[in-house]
Short mmCIF file of C-alpha atoms in Angstrom, two decimals:
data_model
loop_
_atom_site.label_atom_id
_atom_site.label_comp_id
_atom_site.label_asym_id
_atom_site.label_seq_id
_atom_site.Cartn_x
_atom_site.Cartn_y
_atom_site.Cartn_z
CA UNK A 1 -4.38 22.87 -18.66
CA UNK A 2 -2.40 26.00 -18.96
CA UNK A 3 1.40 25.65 -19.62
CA UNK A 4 2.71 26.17 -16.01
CA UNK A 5 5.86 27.26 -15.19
CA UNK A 6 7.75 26.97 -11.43
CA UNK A 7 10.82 28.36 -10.01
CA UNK A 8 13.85 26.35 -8.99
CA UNK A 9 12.75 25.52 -5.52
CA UNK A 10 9.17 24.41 -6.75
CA UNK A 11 10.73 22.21 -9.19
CA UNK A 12 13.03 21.11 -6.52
CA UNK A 13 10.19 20.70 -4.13
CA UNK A 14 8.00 18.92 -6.52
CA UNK A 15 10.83 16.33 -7.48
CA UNK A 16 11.53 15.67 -3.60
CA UNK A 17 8.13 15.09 -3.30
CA UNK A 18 7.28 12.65 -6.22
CA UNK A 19 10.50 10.78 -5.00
CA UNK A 20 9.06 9.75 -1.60
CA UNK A 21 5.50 9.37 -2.93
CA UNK A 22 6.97 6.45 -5.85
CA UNK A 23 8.89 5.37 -2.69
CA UNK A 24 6.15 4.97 -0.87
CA UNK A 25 4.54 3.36 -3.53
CA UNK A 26 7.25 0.80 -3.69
CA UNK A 27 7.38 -0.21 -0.32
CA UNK A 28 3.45 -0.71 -0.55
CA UNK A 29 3.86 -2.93 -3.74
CA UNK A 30 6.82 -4.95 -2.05
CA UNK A 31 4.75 -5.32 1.72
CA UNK A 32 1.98 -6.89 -0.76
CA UNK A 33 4.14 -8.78 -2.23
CA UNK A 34 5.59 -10.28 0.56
CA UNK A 35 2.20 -10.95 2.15
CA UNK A 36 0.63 -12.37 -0.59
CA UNK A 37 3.99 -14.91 -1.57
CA UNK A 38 4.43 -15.68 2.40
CA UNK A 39 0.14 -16.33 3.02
CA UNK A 40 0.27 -18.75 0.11
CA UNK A 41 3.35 -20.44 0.84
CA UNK A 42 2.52 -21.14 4.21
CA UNK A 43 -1.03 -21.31 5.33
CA UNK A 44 -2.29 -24.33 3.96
CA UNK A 45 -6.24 -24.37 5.79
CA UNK A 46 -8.74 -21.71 6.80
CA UNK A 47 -7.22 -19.89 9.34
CA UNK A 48 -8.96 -19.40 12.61
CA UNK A 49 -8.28 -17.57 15.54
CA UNK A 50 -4.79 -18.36 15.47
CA UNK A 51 -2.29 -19.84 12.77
CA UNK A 52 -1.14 -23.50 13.44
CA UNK A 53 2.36 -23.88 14.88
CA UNK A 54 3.39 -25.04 11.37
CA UNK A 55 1.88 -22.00 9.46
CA UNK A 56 3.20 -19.39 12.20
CA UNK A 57 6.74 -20.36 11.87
CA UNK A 58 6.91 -20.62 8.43
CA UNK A 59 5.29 -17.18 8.42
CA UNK A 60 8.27 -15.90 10.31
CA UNK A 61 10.64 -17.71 8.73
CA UNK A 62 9.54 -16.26 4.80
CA UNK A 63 9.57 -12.67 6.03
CA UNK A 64 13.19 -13.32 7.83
CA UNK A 65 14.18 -14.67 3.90
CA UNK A 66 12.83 -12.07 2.67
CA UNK A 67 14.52 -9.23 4.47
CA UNK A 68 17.38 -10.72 4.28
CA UNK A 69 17.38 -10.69 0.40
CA UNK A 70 16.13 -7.74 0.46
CA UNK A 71 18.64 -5.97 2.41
CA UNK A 72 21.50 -7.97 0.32
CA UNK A 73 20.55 -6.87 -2.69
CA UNK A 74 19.99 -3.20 -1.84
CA UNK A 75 23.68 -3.27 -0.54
CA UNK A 76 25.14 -5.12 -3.38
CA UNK A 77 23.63 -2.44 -5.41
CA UNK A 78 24.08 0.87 -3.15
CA UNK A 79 28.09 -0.84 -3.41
CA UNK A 80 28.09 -1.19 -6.82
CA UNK A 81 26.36 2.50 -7.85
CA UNK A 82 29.36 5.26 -8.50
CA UNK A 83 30.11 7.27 -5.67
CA UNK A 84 28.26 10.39 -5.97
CA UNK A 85 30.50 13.74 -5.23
#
């Protein structure tokens, strides 16, 4: 590949860009996450049309946990991160 060179805004462009695609990414990797830990956690048969009473709450309850944690930690660190001028 030839050795490429872009202006300011390009590069400034191109950055912006990668930054929401790895975002993107992440939020992909964590809903996947959270599916897979919260499905084998709580449904414990082959589901059917419908979860059991059991399985649907504890679904609800995991992602609640979840999000919560979630949402804690990325204010603990957004708090603890220098304030940016």
């Amino acid at each position: 590949m030839d050795n490429v060179k872009f202006d300011e805004a390009t590069q400034k462009e191109l950055a912006t860009f990668l930054e929401r695609e790895q975002a993107q990414a992440r939020i992909n990797s964590t809903v996947h996450n959270l599916t897979s830990m919260c499905w084998d956690k709580c449904v414990t048969g082959t589901p059917g049309s419908r979860f059991a009473r059991g399985e649907e709450s504890c679904l609800l309850n995991c992602v609640d946990r979840f999000m919560d944690t979630s949402l804690f930690i990325i204010k603990t660190i957004e708090s603890q991160r220098p304030q940016q001028s």
